[in-house]
mmCIF file of C-alpha atoms in Angstrom:
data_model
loop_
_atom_site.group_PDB
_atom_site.id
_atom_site.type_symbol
_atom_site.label_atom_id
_atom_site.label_comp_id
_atom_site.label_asym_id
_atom_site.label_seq_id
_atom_site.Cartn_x
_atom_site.Cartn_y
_atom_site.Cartn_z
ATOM 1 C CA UNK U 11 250.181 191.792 25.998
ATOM 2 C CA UNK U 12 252.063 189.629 23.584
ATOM 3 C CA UNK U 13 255.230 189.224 25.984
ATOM 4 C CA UNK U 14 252.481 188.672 28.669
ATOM 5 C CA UNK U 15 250.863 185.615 26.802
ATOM 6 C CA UNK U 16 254.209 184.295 25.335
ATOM 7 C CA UNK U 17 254.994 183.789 29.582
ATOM 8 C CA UNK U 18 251.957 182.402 30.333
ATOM 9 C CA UNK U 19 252.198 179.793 26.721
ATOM 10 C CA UNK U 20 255.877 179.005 28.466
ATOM 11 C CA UNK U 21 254.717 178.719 31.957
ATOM 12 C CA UNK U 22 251.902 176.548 30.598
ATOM 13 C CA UNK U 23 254.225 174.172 28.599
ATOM 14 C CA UNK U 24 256.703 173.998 31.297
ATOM 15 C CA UNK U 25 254.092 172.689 33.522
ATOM 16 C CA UNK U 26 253.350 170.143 30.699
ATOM 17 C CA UNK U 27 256.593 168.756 30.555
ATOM 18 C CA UNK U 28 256.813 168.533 34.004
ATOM 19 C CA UNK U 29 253.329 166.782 34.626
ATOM 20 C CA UNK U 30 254.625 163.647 33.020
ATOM 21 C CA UNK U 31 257.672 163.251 35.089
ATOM 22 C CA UNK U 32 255.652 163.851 38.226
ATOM 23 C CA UNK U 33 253.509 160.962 37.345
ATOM 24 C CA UNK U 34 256.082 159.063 36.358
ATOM 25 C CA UNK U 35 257.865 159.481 39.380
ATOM 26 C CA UNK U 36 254.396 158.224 41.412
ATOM 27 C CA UNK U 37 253.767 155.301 39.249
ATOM 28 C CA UNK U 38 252.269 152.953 39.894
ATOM 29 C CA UNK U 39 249.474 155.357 41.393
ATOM 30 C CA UNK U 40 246.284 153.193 40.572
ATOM 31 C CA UNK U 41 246.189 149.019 39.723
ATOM 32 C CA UNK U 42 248.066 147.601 37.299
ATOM 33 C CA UNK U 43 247.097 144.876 34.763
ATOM 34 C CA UNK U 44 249.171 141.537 33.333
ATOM 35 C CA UNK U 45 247.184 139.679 30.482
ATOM 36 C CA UNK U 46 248.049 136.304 30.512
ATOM 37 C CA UNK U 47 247.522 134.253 27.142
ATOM 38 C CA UNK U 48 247.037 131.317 29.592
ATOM 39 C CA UNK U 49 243.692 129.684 31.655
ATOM 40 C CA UNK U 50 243.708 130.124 35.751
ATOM 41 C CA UNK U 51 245.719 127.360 37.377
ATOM 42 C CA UNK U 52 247.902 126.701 34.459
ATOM 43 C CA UNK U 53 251.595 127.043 35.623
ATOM 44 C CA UNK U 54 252.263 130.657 33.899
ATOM 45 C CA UNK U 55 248.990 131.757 35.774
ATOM 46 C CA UNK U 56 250.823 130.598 38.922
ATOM 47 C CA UNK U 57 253.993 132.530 38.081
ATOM 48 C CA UNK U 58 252.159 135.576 37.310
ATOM 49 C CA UNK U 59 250.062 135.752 40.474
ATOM 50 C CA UNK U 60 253.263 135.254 42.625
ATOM 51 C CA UNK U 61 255.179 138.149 40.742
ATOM 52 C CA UNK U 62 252.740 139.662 41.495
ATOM 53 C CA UNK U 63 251.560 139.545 44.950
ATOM 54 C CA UNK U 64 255.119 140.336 45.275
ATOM 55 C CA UNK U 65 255.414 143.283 43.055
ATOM 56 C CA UNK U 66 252.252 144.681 44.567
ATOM 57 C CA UNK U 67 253.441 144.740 47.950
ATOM 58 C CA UNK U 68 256.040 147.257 46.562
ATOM 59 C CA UNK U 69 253.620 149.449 44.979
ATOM 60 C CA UNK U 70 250.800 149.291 46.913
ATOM 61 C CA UNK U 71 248.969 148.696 44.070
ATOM 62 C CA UNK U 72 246.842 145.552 43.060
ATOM 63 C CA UNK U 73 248.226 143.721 40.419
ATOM 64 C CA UNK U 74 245.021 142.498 38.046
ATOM 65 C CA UNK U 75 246.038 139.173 36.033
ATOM 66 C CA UNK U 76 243.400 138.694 33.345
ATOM 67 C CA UNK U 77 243.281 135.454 31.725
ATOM 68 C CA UNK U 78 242.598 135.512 28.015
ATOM 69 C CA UNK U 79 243.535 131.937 26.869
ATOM 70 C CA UNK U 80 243.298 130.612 23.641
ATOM 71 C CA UNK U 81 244.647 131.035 19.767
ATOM 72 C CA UNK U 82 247.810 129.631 20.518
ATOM 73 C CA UNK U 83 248.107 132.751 23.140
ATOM 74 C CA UNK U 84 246.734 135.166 20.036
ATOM 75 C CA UNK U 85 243.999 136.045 22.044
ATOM 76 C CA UNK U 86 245.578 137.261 25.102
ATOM 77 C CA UNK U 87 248.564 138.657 22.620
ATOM 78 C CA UNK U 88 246.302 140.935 20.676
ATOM 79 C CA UNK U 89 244.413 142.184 23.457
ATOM 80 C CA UNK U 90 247.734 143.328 25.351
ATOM 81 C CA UNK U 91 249.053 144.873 21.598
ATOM 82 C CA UNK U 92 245.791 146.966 21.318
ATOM 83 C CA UNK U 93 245.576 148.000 24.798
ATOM 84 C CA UNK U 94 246.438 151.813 25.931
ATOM 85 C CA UNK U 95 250.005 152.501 26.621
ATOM 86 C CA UNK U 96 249.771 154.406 29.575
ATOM 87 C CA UNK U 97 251.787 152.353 31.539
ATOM 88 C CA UNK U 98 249.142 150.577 33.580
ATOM 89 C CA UNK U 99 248.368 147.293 31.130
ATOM 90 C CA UNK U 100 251.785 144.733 30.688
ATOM 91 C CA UNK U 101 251.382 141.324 28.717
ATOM 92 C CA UNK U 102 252.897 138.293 30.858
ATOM 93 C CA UNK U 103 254.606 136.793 27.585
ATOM 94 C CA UNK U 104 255.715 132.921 26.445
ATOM 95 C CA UNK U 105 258.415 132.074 23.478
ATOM 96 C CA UNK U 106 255.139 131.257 21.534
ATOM 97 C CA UNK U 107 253.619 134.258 22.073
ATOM 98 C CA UNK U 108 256.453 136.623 21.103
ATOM 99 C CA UNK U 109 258.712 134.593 19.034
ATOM 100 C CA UNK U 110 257.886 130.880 17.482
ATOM 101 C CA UNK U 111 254.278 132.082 16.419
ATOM 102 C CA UNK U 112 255.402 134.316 14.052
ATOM 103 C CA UNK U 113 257.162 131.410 11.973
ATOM 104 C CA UNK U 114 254.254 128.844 12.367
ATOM 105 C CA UNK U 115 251.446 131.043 11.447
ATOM 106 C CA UNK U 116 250.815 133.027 8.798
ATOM 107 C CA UNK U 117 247.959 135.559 9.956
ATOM 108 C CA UNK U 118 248.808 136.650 13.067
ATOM 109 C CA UNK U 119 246.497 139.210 14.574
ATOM 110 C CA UNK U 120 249.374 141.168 16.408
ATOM 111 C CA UNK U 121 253.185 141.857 15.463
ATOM 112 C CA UNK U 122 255.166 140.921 18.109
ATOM 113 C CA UNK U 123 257.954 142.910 17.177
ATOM 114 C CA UNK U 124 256.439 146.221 16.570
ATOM 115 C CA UNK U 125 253.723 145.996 18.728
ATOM 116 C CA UNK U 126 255.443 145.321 22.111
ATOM 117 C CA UNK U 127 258.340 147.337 24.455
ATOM 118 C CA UNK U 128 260.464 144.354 26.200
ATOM 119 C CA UNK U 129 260.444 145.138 30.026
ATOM 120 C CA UNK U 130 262.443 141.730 31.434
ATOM 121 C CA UNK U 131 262.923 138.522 32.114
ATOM 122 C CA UNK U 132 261.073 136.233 34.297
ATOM 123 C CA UNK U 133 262.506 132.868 33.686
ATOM 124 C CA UNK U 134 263.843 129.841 31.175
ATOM 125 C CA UNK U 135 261.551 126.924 31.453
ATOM 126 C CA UNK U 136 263.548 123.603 30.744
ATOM 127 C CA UNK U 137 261.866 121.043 28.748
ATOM 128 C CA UNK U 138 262.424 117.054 28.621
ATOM 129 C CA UNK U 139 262.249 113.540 26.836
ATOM 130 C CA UNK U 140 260.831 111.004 28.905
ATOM 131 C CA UNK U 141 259.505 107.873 28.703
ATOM 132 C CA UNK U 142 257.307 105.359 30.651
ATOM 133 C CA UNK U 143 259.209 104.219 33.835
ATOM 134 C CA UNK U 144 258.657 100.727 32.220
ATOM 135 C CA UNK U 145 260.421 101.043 29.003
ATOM 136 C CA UNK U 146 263.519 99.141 27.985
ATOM 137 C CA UNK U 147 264.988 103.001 26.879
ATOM 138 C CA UNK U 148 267.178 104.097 29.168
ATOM 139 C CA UNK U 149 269.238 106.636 27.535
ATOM 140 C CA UNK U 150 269.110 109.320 24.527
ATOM 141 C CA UNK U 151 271.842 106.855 22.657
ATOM 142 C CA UNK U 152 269.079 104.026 23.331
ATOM 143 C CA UNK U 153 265.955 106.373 21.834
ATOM 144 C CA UNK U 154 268.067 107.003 19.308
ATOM 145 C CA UNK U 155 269.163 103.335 18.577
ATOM 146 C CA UNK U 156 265.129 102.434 18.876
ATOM 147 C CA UNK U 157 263.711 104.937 16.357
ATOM 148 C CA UNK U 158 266.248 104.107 13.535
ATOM 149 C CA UNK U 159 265.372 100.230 14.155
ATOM 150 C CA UNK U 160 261.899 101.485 13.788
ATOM 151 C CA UNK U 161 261.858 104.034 11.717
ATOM 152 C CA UNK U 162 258.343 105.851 11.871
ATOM 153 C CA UNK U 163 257.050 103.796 14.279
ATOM 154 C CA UNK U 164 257.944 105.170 17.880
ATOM 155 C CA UNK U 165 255.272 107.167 19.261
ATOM 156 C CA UNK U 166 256.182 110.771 21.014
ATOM 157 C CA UNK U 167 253.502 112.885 22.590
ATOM 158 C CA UNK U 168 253.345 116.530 22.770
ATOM 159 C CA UNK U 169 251.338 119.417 22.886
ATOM 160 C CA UNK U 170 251.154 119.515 18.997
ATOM 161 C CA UNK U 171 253.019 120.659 15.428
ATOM 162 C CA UNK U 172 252.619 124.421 16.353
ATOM 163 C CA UNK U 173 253.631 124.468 19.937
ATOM 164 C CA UNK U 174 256.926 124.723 21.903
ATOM 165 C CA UNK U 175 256.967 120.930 22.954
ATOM 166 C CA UNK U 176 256.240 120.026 18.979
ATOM 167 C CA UNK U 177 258.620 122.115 17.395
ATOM 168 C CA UNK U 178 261.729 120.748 20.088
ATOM 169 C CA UNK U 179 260.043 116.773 19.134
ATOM 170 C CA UNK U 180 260.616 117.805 15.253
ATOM 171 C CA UNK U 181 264.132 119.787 15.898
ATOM 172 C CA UNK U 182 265.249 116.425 17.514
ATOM 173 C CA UNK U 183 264.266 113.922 15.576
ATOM 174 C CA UNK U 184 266.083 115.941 12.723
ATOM 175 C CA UNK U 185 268.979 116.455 14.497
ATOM 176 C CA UNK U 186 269.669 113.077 15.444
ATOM 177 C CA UNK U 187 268.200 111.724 11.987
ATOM 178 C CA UNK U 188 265.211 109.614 12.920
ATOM 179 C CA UNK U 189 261.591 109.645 11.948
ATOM 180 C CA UNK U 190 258.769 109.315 14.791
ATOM 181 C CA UNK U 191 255.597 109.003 15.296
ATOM 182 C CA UNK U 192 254.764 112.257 16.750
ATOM 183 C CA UNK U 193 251.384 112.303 18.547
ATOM 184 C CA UNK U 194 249.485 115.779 19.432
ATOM 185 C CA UNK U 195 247.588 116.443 22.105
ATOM 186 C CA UNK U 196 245.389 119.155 23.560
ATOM 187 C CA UNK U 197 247.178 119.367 26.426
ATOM 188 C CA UNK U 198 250.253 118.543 28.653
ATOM 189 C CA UNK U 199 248.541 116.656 31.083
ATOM 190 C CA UNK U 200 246.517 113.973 28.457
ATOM 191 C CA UNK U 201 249.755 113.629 26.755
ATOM 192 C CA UNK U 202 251.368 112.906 30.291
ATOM 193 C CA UNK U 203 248.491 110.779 30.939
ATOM 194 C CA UNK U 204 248.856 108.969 28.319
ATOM 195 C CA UNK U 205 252.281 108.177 28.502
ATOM 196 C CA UNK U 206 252.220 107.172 31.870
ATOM 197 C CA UNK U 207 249.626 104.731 30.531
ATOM 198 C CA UNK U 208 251.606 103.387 27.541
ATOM 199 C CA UNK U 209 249.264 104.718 25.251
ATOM 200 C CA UNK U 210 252.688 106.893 23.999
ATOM 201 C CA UNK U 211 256.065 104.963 24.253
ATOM 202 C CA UNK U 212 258.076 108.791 24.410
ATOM 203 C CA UNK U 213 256.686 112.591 25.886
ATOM 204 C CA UNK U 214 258.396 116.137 25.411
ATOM 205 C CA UNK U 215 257.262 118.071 27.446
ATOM 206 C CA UNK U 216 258.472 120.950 30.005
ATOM 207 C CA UNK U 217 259.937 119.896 33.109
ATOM 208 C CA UNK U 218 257.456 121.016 35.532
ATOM 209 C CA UNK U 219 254.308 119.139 34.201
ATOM 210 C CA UNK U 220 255.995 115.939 34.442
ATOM 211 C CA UNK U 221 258.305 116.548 38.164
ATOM 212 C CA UNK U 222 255.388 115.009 39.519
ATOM 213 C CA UNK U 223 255.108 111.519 37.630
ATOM 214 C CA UNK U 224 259.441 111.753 38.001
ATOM 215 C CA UNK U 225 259.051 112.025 41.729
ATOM 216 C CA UNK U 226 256.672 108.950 41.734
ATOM 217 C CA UNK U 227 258.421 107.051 39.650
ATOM 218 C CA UNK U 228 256.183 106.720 36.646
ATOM 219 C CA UNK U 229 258.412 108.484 34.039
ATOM 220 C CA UNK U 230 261.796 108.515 33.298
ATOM 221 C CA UNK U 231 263.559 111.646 32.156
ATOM 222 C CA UNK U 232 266.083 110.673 29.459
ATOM 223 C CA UNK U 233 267.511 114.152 28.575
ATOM 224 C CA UNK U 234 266.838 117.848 29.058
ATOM 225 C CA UNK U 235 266.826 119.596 25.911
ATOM 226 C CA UNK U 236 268.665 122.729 27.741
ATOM 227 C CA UNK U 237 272.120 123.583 27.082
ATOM 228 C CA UNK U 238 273.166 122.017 30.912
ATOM 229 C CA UNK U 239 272.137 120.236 33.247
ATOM 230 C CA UNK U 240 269.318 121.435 35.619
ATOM 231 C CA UNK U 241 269.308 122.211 39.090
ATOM 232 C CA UNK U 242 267.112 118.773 40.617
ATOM 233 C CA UNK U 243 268.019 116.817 37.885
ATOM 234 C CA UNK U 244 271.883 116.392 38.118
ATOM 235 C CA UNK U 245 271.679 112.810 37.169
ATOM 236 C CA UNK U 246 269.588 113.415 34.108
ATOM 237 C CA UNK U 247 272.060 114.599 31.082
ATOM 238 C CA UNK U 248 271.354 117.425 28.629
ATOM 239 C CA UNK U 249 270.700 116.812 25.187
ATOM 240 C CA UNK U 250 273.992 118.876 24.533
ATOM 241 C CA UNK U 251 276.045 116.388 25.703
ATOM 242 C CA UNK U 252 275.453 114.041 22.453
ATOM 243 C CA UNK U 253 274.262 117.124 20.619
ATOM 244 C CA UNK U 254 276.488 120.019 21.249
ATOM 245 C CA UNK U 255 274.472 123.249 20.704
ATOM 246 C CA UNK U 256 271.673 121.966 21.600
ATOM 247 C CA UNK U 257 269.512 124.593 24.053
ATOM 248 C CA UNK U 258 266.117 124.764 23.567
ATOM 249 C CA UNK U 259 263.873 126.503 26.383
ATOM 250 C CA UNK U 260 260.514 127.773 27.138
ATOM 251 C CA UNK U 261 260.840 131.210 28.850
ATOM 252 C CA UNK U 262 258.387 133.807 30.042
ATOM 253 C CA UNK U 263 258.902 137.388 30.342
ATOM 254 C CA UNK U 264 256.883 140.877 30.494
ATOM 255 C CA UNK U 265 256.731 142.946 27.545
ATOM 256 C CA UNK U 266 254.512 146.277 27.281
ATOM 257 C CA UNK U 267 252.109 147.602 24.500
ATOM 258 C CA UNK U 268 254.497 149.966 22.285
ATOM 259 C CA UNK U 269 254.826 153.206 23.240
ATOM 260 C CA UNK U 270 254.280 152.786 27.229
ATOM 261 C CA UNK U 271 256.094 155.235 28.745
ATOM 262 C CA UNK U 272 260.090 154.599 29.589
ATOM 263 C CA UNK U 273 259.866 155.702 33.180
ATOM 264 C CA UNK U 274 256.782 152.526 33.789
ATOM 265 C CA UNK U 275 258.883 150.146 32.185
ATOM 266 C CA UNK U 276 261.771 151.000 34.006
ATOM 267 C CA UNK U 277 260.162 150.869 37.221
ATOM 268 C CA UNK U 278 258.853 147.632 36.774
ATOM 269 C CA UNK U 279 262.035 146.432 35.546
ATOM 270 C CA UNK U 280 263.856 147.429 38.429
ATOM 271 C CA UNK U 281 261.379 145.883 40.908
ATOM 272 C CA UNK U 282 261.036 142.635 38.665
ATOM 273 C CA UNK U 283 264.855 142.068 39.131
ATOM 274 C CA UNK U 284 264.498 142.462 42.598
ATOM 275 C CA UNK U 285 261.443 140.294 42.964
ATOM 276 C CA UNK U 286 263.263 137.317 41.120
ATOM 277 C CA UNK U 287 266.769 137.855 42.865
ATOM 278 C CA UNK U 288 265.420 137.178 46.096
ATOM 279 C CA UNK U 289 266.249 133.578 46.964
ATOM 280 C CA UNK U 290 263.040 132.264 48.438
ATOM 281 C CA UNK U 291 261.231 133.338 45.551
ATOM 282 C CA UNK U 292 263.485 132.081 43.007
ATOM 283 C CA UNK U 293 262.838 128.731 44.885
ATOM 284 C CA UNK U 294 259.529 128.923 44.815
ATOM 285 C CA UNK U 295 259.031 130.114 40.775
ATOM 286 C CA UNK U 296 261.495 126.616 40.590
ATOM 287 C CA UNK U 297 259.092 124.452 42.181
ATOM 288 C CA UNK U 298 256.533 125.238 40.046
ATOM 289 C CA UNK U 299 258.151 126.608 36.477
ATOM 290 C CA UNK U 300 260.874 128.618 35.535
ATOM 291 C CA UNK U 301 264.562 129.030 36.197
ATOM 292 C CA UNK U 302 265.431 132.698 37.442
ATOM 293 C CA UNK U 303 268.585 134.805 36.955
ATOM 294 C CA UNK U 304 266.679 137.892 36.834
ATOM 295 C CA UNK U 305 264.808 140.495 35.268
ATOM 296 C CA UNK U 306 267.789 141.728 33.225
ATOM 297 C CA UNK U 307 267.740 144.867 31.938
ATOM 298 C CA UNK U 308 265.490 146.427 29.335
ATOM 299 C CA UNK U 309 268.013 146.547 26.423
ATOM 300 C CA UNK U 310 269.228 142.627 27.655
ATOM 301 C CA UNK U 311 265.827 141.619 26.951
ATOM 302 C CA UNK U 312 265.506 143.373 23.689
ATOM 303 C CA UNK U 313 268.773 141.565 22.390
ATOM 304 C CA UNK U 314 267.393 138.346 23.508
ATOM 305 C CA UNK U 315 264.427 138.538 21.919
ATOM 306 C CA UNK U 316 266.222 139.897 18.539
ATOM 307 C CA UNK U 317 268.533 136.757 18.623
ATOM 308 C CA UNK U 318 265.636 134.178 19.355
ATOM 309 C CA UNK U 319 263.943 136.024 15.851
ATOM 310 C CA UNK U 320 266.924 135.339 14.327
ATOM 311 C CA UNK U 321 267.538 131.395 15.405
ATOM 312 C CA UNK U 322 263.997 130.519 14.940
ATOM 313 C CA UNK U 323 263.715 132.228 11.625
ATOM 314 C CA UNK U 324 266.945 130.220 10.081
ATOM 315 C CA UNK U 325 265.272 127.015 11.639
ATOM 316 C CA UNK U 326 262.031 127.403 9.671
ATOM 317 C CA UNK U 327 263.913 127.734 6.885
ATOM 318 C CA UNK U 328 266.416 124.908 7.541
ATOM 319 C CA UNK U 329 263.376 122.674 8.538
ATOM 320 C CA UNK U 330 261.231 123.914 5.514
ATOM 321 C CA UNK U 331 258.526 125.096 8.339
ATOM 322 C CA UNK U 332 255.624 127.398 6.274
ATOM 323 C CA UNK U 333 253.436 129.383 8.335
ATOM 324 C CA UNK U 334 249.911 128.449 7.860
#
């Protein structure tokens, strides 16, 4: 009897072993959900819901992106942290979300570095420093040149102290030694708006909320604060080129709650990097936001974020940035 039970206890934990890797190997087998720390229409919404259209072709699955904006993308963060890790709930992710929040506030209702599996890449979003297409400034040298002659005095919009666009106005400003006027808004567009009106004489902001007022010659793109040029904007120089060192990005990527299961992230790895590698989308996800190489790979995206920790936590010190 006991040999008879000790067969049946192996038999039975065999089969539990296996069970996993069965499902694993069948995943996605119901819909899968991306939280988005972003509102509907914004352009990260747009990136998600064409990754995933895409990736749900593959699956045949339905891809669910739930928008929980708000909190300086806390809100959608913690939900995606506390949410089961069975493989079926991913977090579309920002540089604020996982990285720059952590050193600009000081309660933080998630850990982005415990609480989160990296799964890849979606894309670098340049950013910009443009002015009115009016203004007199027609160069970074001539910015420069104006804001020492002025010190205090010129007036560059952003999205605010504690966001992406604020933090690259402040980096800037110290890096070229000059003191501005810089103006927070509540969003891209009213600080575009504004500066198209002459409210603001300067704007930072990323690239694709102001290709628009480029195109119709309203702004004028001084610099892009990426380490090259970009792709569409050949003639506009990088910030580099006065500044050498000088890369600063948005980016977006997928991460996972902790503990999902390696086969799911895999998976969706894998079909991410072909999703993004195919030319007509990478096109597309241009027109409207980031700059694709690729997915990556899982441990590529893990280093990446590990190094952005590292940069952004020396420049909170060098800056004398306190979370609040």
């Amino acid at each position: 009897m006991n040999r008879r039970q000790l067969q049946l206890g192996a038999a039975a934990a065999a089969v539990w072993l296996i069970a996993p890797m069965a499902s694993a190997q069948n995943w996605p087998d119901k819909p899968v959900k991306l939280i988005l720390s972003q509102p509907a229409g914004s352009g990260p919404d747009a990136v998600a819901r064409l990754i995933g259209d895409q990736l749900s072709r593959k699956w045949g699955q339905p891809i669910i992106v739930e928008n929980r904006p708000g909190g300086q993308n806390a809100i959608g963060a913690q939900a995606a942290a506390k949410a089961a890790p069975d493989g079926y709930t991913f977090y579309f992710a920002t540089a604020a979300a996982l990285v720059t929040n952590v050193y600009l506030f000081k309660n933080l209702p998630y850990d982005p570095q415990k609480n989160f599996t990296p799964v890849g890449m979606i894309g670098k979003v340049p950013f910009a420093l443009s002015v009115n297409a009016s203004s007199k400034l027609r160069s970074l040298q001539e910015f420069v040149n104006h804001a020492k002659a002025n010190p205090g005095k010129l007036t560059v919009a952003n999205e605010g102290p504690k966001t992406f666009s604020g933090m690259v106005t402040r980096l800037l400003a110290a890096d070229v030694a000059i003191d501005v006027n810089s103006v927070p808004f509540s969003s891209v567009a009213a600080a575009v708006t504004d500066t198209v009106g002459g409210q603001t004489e300067a704007l930072v902001s990323d690239v694709p909320s102001i290709a628009q007022m480029v195109a119709a010659g309203k702004l004028r793109p001084l610099a892009v604060t990426t380490g090259k040029r970009i792709a569409g904007w050949d003639n506009v120089p990088a910030v580099s080129e006065t500044l050498p060192g000088f890369d600063y990005s948005g980016w977006m990527g997928i991460v996972a709650p902790a503990g999902t299961p390696a086969p799911a992230v895999q998976r969706f790895n894998r079909d991410l990097d072909a999703v993004l590698k195919d030319k007509g989308m990478a096109d597309r996800l241009l027109a409207i936001g980031p700059v694709t190489e690729g997915a990556g790979t899982v441990d590529q995206m893990a280093a990446y974020l590990a190094a952005e920790h590292r940069r952004w936590a020396k420049l909170a010190n060098d800056l004398s940035i306190l979370p609040e």
